């Protein structure tokens, strides 16, 4: 592993620590934290804005790809059907989101995974709009051959 790859690995570990412990993304901008990482051989950490806009989404999509691959491979069992739950909710600053979760049984164990959280910026919360968004995301991620056993919304 070269120096650049090692530095990238350390930044990813830093990002996971920040996320796992619900710390501020701006923590990397504090002088003491920058000094610590400089001693570890890392001269530049992502800013809070870069962390929020690039690092966290990249880690999210990597984790999602890993989970979808586990789903598609099916482990020792065969996953051919899922149940879907969805919910529309608003954040504290009144931004609306559609969350989609899929549930399946793998090796006789019930598994639940977040398929996506979609910002609803310019969409009205009409059933037809939300249904098409959910369908599109399921087909895009899990494939057209998946069998939906149930769909639950509020």
mmCIF file of C-alpha atoms in Angstrom:
data_model
loop_
_atom_site.group_PDB
_atom_site.id
_atom_site.type_symbol
_atom_site.label_atom_id
_atom_site.label_comp_id
_atom_site.label_asym_id
_atom_site.label_seq_id
_atom_site.Cartn_x
_atom_site.Cartn_y
_atom_site.Cartn_z
ATOM 1 C CA UNK A 1 0.000 0.000 0.000
ATOM 2 C CA UNK A 2 1.518 3.338 -1.036
ATOM 3 C CA UNK A 3 1.449 6.504 1.070
ATOM 4 C CA UNK A 4 -1.585 7.960 -0.735
ATOM 5 C CA UNK A 5 -3.632 4.779 -0.235
ATOM 6 C CA UNK A 6 -2.601 4.646 3.418
ATOM 7 C CA UNK A 7 -3.659 8.278 3.938
ATOM 8 C CA UNK A 8 -7.013 7.590 2.223
ATOM 9 C CA UNK A 9 -7.545 4.548 4.462
ATOM 10 C CA UNK A 10 -6.902 6.677 7.562
ATOM 11 C CA UNK A 11 -9.341 9.366 6.385
ATOM 12 C CA UNK A 12 -12.004 6.692 5.839
ATOM 13 C CA UNK A 13 -11.392 5.329 9.346
ATOM 14 C CA UNK A 14 -11.663 8.895 10.657
ATOM 15 C CA UNK A 15 -14.944 9.359 8.783
ATOM 16 C CA UNK A 16 -16.379 6.130 10.195
ATOM 17 C CA UNK A 17 -15.390 7.180 13.725
ATOM 18 C CA UNK A 18 -17.066 10.576 13.283
ATOM 19 C CA UNK A 19 -20.249 8.975 11.917
ATOM 20 C CA UNK A 20 -20.381 6.109 14.452
ATOM 21 C CA UNK A 21 -20.036 8.532 17.364
ATOM 22 C CA UNK A 22 -22.376 11.221 15.964
ATOM 23 C CA UNK A 23 -19.618 13.827 16.063
ATOM 24 C CA UNK A 24 -19.636 17.123 14.198
ATOM 25 C CA UNK A 25 -18.355 16.990 10.631
ATOM 26 C CA UNK A 26 -16.482 20.213 11.421
ATOM 27 C CA UNK A 27 -14.358 18.393 14.001
ATOM 28 C CA UNK A 28 -11.653 17.945 11.356
ATOM 29 C CA UNK A 29 -11.294 21.743 11.193
ATOM 30 C CA UNK A 30 -10.223 22.058 14.848
ATOM 31 C CA UNK A 31 -6.564 22.864 15.430
ATOM 32 C CA UNK A 32 -5.998 20.033 17.923
ATOM 33 C CA UNK A 33 -7.475 17.422 15.571
ATOM 34 C CA UNK A 34 -5.441 18.742 12.629
ATOM 35 C CA UNK A 35 -2.311 18.586 14.814
ATOM 36 C CA UNK A 36 -3.040 14.992 15.787
ATOM 37 C CA UNK A 37 -3.447 13.908 12.174
ATOM 38 C CA UNK A 38 -0.326 15.824 11.128
ATOM 39 C CA UNK A 39 1.591 13.719 13.672
ATOM 40 C CA UNK A 40 0.058 10.617 12.057
ATOM 41 C CA UNK A 41 1.335 11.715 8.651
ATOM 42 C CA UNK A 42 -1.927 13.105 7.284
ATOM 43 C CA UNK A 43 -1.568 16.733 6.324
ATOM 44 C CA UNK A 44 -5.058 17.359 4.974
ATOM 45 C CA UNK A 45 -8.465 16.266 6.247
ATOM 46 C CA UNK A 46 -11.733 17.010 4.495
ATOM 47 C CA UNK A 47 -13.501 20.169 5.668
ATOM 48 C CA UNK A 48 -16.899 19.914 7.298
ATOM 49 C CA UNK A 49 -18.591 20.850 4.009
ATOM 50 C CA UNK A 50 -16.578 18.288 2.007
ATOM 51 C CA UNK A 51 -17.288 15.705 4.657
ATOM 52 C CA UNK A 52 -21.033 16.361 4.448
ATOM 53 C CA UNK A 53 -21.237 16.688 0.657
ATOM 54 C CA UNK A 54 -18.767 14.034 -0.533
ATOM 55 C CA UNK A 55 -17.368 11.706 2.127
ATOM 56 C CA UNK A 56 -20.609 10.695 3.864
ATOM 57 C CA UNK A 57 -22.572 10.093 0.628
ATOM 58 C CA UNK A 58 -19.663 8.054 -0.776
ATOM 59 C CA UNK A 59 -19.531 5.893 2.353
ATOM 60 C CA UNK A 60 -23.318 5.491 2.262
ATOM 61 C CA UNK A 61 -23.323 4.285 -1.345
ATOM 62 C CA UNK A 62 -20.399 1.917 -0.709
ATOM 63 C CA UNK A 63 -22.284 0.385 2.227
ATOM 64 C CA UNK A 64 -25.475 0.186 0.163
ATOM 65 C CA UNK A 65 -23.657 -1.557 -2.712
ATOM 66 C CA UNK A 66 -22.221 -4.081 -0.263
ATOM 67 C CA UNK A 67 -25.649 -4.818 1.229
ATOM 68 C CA UNK A 68 -27.313 -5.129 -2.179
ATOM 69 C CA UNK A 69 -24.560 -7.519 -3.303
ATOM 70 C CA UNK A 70 -25.200 -9.689 -0.227
ATOM 71 C CA UNK A 71 -28.895 -9.605 -1.089
ATOM 72 C CA UNK A 72 -28.347 -10.505 -4.744
ATOM 73 C CA UNK A 73 -25.868 -13.281 -3.937
ATOM 74 C CA UNK A 74 -28.248 -14.691 -1.375
ATOM 75 C CA UNK A 75 -25.572 -16.273 0.803
ATOM 76 C CA UNK A 76 -26.369 -19.958 1.229
ATOM 77 C CA UNK A 77 -30.076 -19.300 0.765
ATOM 78 C CA UNK A 78 -32.003 -17.906 -2.146
ATOM 79 C CA UNK A 79 -33.540 -14.459 -1.903
ATOM 80 C CA UNK A 80 -36.245 -14.031 -4.502
ATOM 81 C CA UNK A 81 -38.813 -11.901 -2.696
ATOM 82 C CA UNK A 82 -38.943 -8.867 -0.451
ATOM 83 C CA UNK A 83 -41.400 -6.851 1.571
ATOM 84 C CA UNK A 84 -41.155 -3.070 1.301
ATOM 85 C CA UNK A 85 -41.960 -0.404 3.867
ATOM 86 C CA UNK A 86 -41.856 3.297 3.109
ATOM 87 C CA UNK A 87 -42.446 6.481 5.002
ATOM 88 C CA UNK A 88 -42.538 10.178 4.189
ATOM 89 C CA UNK A 89 -41.196 12.390 6.923
ATOM 90 C CA UNK A 90 -39.916 15.916 7.468
ATOM 91 C CA UNK A 91 -36.699 16.964 9.130
ATOM 92 C CA UNK A 92 -36.539 19.598 11.832
ATOM 93 C CA UNK A 93 -35.887 22.229 9.139
ATOM 94 C CA UNK A 94 -39.010 21.147 7.185
ATOM 95 C CA UNK A 95 -37.277 19.240 4.379
ATOM 96 C CA UNK A 96 -39.342 16.235 3.264
ATOM 97 C CA UNK A 97 -37.904 12.777 2.567
ATOM 98 C CA UNK A 98 -39.161 9.417 1.356
ATOM 99 C CA UNK A 99 -37.461 6.481 3.050
ATOM 100 C CA UNK A 100 -37.665 2.991 1.557
ATOM 101 C CA UNK A 101 -36.724 -0.128 3.516
ATOM 102 C CA UNK A 102 -36.679 -3.662 2.158
ATOM 103 C CA UNK A 103 -37.092 -6.774 4.288
ATOM 104 C CA UNK A 104 -36.139 -10.325 3.332
ATOM 105 C CA UNK A 105 -35.222 -13.663 4.841
ATOM 106 C CA UNK A 106 -31.654 -14.864 4.382
ATOM 107 C CA UNK A 107 -30.594 -18.194 5.874
ATOM 108 C CA UNK A 108 -33.738 -18.196 8.015
ATOM 109 C CA UNK A 109 -32.922 -14.804 9.499
ATOM 110 C CA UNK A 110 -35.095 -11.717 8.931
ATOM 111 C CA UNK A 111 -32.997 -8.921 7.418
ATOM 112 C CA UNK A 112 -33.990 -5.275 6.953
ATOM 113 C CA UNK A 113 -32.005 -2.774 4.935
ATOM 114 C CA UNK A 114 -32.504 0.845 3.977
ATOM 115 C CA UNK A 115 -32.889 0.959 0.227
ATOM 116 C CA UNK A 116 -32.812 4.740 -0.019
ATOM 117 C CA UNK A 117 -33.785 8.051 1.526
ATOM 118 C CA UNK A 118 -34.928 10.374 -1.233
ATOM 119 C CA UNK A 119 -35.286 14.143 -0.758
ATOM 120 C CA UNK A 120 -38.721 15.312 -1.877
ATOM 121 C CA UNK A 121 -37.704 18.783 -3.012
ATOM 122 C CA UNK A 122 -40.125 19.554 -5.816
ATOM 123 C CA UNK A 123 -42.602 16.729 -5.395
ATOM 124 C CA UNK A 124 -46.082 16.820 -4.016
ATOM 125 C CA UNK A 125 -46.815 13.893 -1.733
ATOM 126 C CA UNK A 126 -49.263 12.270 -4.133
ATOM 127 C CA UNK A 127 -49.680 8.497 -3.997
ATOM 128 C CA UNK A 128 -48.947 8.150 -7.730
ATOM 129 C CA UNK A 129 -45.710 10.147 -7.457
ATOM 130 C CA UNK A 130 -44.493 8.254 -4.393
ATOM 131 C CA UNK A 131 -45.465 4.876 -5.898
ATOM 132 C CA UNK A 132 -43.491 5.540 -9.069
ATOM 133 C CA UNK A 133 -40.465 6.670 -7.023
ATOM 134 C CA UNK A 134 -40.570 3.502 -4.906
ATOM 135 C CA UNK A 135 -41.004 1.236 -7.953
ATOM 136 C CA UNK A 136 -38.184 2.938 -9.837
ATOM 137 C CA UNK A 137 -35.780 2.619 -6.905
ATOM 138 C CA UNK A 138 -36.645 -1.069 -6.320
ATOM 139 C CA UNK A 139 -36.093 -2.019 -9.965
ATOM 140 C CA UNK A 140 -32.937 0.091 -10.203
ATOM 141 C CA UNK A 141 -31.353 -1.450 -7.118
ATOM 142 C CA UNK A 142 -32.778 -4.959 -6.674
ATOM 143 C CA UNK A 143 -33.703 -5.798 -10.263
ATOM 144 C CA UNK A 144 -36.882 -6.443 -12.214
ATOM 145 C CA UNK A 145 -37.187 -10.123 -11.295
ATOM 146 C CA UNK A 146 -37.700 -9.500 -7.578
ATOM 147 C CA UNK A 147 -41.076 -10.568 -6.170
ATOM 148 C CA UNK A 148 -42.764 -8.048 -3.865
ATOM 149 C CA UNK A 149 -44.682 -9.895 -1.176
ATOM 150 C CA UNK A 150 -46.056 -6.745 0.440
ATOM 151 C CA UNK A 151 -45.744 -2.976 0.409
ATOM 152 C CA UNK A 152 -46.610 -0.999 3.530
ATOM 153 C CA UNK A 153 -46.822 2.776 3.803
ATOM 154 C CA UNK A 154 -48.342 5.193 6.234
#
